[in-house]
CSV table of C-alpha atoms in Angstrom, one decimal:
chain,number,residue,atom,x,y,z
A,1,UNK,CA,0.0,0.0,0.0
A,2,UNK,CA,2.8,2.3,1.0
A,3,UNK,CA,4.5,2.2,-2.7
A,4,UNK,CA,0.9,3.0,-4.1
A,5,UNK,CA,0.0,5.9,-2.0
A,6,UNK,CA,1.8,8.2,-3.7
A,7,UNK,CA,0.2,7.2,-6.9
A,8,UNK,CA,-3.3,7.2,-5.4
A,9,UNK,CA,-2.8,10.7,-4.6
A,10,UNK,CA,-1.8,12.1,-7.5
A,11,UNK,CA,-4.6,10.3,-9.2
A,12,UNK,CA,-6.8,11.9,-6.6
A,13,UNK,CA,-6.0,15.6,-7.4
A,14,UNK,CA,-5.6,15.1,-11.1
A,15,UNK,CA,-9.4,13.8,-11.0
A,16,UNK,CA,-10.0,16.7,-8.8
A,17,UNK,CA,-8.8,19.3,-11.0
A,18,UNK,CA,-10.0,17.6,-14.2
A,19,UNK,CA,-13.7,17.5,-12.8
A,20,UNK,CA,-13.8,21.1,-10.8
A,21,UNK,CA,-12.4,22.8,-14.3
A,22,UNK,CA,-15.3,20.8,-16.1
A,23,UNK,CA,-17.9,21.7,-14.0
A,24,UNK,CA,-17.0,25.6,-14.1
A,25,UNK,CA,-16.5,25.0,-17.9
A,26,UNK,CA,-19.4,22.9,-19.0
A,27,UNK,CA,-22.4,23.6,-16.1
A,28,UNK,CA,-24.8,21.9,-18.2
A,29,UNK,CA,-22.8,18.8,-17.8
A,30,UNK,CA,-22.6,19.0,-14.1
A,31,UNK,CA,-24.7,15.4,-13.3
A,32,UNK,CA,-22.4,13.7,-15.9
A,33,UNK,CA,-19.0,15.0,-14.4
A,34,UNK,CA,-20.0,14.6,-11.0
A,35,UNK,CA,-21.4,10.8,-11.5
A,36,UNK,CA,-17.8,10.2,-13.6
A,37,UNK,CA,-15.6,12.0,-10.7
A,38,UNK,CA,-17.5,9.5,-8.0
A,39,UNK,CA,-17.1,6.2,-10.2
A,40,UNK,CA,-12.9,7.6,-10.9
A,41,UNK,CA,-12.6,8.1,-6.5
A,42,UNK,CA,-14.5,4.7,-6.3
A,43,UNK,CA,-12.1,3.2,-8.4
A,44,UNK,CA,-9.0,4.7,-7.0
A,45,UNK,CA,-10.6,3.6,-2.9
A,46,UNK,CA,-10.8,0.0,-4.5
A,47,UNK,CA,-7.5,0.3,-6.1
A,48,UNK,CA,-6.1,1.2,-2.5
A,49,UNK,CA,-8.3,-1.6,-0.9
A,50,UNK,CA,-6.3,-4.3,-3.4
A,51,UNK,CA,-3.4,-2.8,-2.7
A,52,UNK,CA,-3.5,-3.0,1.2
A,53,UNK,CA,-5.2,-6.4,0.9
A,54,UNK,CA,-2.3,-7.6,-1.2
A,55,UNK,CA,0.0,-6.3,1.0
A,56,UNK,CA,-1.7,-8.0,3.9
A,57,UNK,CA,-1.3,-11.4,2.3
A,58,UNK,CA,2.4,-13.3,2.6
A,59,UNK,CA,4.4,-13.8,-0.1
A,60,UNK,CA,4.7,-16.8,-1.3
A,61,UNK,CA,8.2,-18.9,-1.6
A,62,UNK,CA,10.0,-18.7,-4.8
A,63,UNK,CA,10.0,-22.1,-6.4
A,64,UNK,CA,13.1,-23.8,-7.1
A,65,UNK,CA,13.4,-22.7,-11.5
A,66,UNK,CA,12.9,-19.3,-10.3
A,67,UNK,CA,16.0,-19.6,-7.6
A,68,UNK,CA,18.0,-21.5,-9.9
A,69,UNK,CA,17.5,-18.5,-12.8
A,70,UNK,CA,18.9,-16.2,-10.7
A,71,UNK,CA,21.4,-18.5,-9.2
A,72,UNK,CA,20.1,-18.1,-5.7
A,73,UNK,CA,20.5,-20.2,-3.3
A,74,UNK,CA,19.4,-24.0,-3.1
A,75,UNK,CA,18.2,-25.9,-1.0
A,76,UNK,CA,19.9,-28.9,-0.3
A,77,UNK,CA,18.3,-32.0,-1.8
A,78,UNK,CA,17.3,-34.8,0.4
A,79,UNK,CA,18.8,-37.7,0.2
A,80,UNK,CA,17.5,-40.9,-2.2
A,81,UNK,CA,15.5,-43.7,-0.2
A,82,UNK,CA,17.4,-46.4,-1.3
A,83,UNK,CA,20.1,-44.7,-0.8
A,84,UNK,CA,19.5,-44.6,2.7
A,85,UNK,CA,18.5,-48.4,3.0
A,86,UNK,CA,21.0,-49.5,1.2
A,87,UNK,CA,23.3,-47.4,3.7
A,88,UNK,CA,21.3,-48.3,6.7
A,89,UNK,CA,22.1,-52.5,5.6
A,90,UNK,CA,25.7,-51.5,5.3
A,91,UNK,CA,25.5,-50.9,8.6
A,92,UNK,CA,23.4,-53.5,9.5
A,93,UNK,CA,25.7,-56.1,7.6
A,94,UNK,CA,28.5,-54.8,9.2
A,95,UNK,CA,27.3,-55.5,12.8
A,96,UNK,CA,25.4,-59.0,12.6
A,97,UNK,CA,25.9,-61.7,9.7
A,98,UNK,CA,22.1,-62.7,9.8
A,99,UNK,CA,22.0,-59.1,8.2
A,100,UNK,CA,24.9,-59.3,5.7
A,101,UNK,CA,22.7,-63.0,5.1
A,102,UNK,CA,19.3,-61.6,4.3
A,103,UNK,CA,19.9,-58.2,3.4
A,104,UNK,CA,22.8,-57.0,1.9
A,105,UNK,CA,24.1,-60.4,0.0
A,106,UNK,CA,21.2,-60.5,-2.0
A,107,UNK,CA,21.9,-57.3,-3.6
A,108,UNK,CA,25.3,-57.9,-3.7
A,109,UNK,CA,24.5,-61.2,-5.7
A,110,UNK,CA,22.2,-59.2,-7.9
A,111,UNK,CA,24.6,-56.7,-8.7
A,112,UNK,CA,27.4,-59.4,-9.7
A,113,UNK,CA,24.9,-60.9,-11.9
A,114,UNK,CA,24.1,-58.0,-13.6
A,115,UNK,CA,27.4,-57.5,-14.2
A,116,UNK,CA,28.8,-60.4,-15.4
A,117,UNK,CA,26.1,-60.8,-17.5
A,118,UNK,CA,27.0,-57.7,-19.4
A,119,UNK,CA,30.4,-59.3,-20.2
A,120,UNK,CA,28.8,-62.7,-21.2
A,121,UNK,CA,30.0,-64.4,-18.2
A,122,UNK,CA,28.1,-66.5,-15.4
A,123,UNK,CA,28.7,-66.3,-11.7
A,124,UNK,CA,31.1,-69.0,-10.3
A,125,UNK,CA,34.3,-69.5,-8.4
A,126,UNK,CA,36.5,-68.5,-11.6
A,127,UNK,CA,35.0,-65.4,-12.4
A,128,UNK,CA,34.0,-64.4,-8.5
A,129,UNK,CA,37.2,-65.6,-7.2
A,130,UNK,CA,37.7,-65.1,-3.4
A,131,UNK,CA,34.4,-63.8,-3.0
A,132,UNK,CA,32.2,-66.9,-4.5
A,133,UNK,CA,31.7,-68.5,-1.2
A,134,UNK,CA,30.4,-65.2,0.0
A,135,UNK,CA,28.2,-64.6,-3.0
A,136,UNK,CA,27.3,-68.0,-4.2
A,137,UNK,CA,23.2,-68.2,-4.0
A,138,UNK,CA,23.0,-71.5,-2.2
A,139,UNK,CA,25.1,-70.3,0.8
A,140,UNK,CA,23.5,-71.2,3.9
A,141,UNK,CA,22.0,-68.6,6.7
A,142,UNK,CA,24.7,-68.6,9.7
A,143,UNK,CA,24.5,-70.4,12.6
A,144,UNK,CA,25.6,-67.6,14.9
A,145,UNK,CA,22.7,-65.4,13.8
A,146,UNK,CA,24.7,-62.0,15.9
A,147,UNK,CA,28.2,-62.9,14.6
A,148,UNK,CA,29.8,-60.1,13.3
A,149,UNK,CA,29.2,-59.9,10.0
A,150,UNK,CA,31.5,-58.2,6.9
A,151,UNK,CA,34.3,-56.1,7.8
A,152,UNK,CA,34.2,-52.6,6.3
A,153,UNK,CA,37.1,-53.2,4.6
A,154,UNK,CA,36.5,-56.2,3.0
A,155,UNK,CA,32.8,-54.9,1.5
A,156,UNK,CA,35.3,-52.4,-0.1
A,157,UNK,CA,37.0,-54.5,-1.6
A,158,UNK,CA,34.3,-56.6,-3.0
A,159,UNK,CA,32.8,-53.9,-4.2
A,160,UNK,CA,36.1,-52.7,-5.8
A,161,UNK,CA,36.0,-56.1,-7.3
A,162,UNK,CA,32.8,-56.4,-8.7
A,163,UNK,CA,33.4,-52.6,-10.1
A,164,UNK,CA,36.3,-53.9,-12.0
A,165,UNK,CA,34.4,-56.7,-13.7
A,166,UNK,CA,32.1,-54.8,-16.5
């Protein structure tokens, strides 16, 4: 409202002086300059009334395009679900092998897979190598269900490993 004020104003008095030089020029007019001067303050009070009511109301957020035009700032994205599962039965399969069992060694199988059947090749102990007994698909559940289960560093390595093959 405060930015249009200024404007109203000098809306106001223009009108003003437009309609009070008609009506001292043109008398016989005087119902038809008088009804047009009361519509053009109408007009003007409801253009103040938009304008305060607009101002009233809170912005809304810019949406991400319009930041990313004028290279605002970002928000930062949230992280991928299965990105944090798959993080979470890291974890998991790091601390107990009845996790590393059901959870994480059937992706890890899958993944191999995937991989060696992109090079033509089928899972077994000559293209797995070391890790065959840990991948093979008729390995049996642990005994020990809260043994430890992988170390950290040797699920790097197998994943290095199966990196390496396609």
């Amino acid at each position: 409202m405060k930015r249009h004020l200024f404007d109203l104003v000098v809306l106001l008095v223009l009108s003003s002086v437009v309609a009070g030089y008609l009506l001292l020029a043109e008398a016989s007019w005087r119902d038809v300059i008088l009804r047009v001067y009361v519509f053009v303050v109408g007009a003007l009070a409801m253009l103040a009334l938009v304008a305060a009511a607009g101002d009233a109301v809170p912005r809304r957020r810019q949406s991400e395009l319009e930041l990313a035009l004028r290279g605002g700032a970002r928000p930062k994205p949230k992280p991928l679900h299965e990105l944090e599962k798959l993080q979470r039965e890291v974890t998991l399969s790091c601390a107990a092998a009845a996790d590393l069992h059901y959870r994480l060694l059937p992706q890890l199988r899958e993944i191999a897979q995937a991989r060696l059947e992109r090079v033509g090749r089928e899972p077994g102990p000559e293209t797995l190598g070391r890790w065959w007994e840990l991948l093979r698909p008729d390995r049996p559940a642990p005994h020990d269900m809260f043994a430890p289960g992988i170390k950290l560093d040797e699920l790097r390595a197998l994943v290095r490993d199966l990196e390496r093959i396609g």
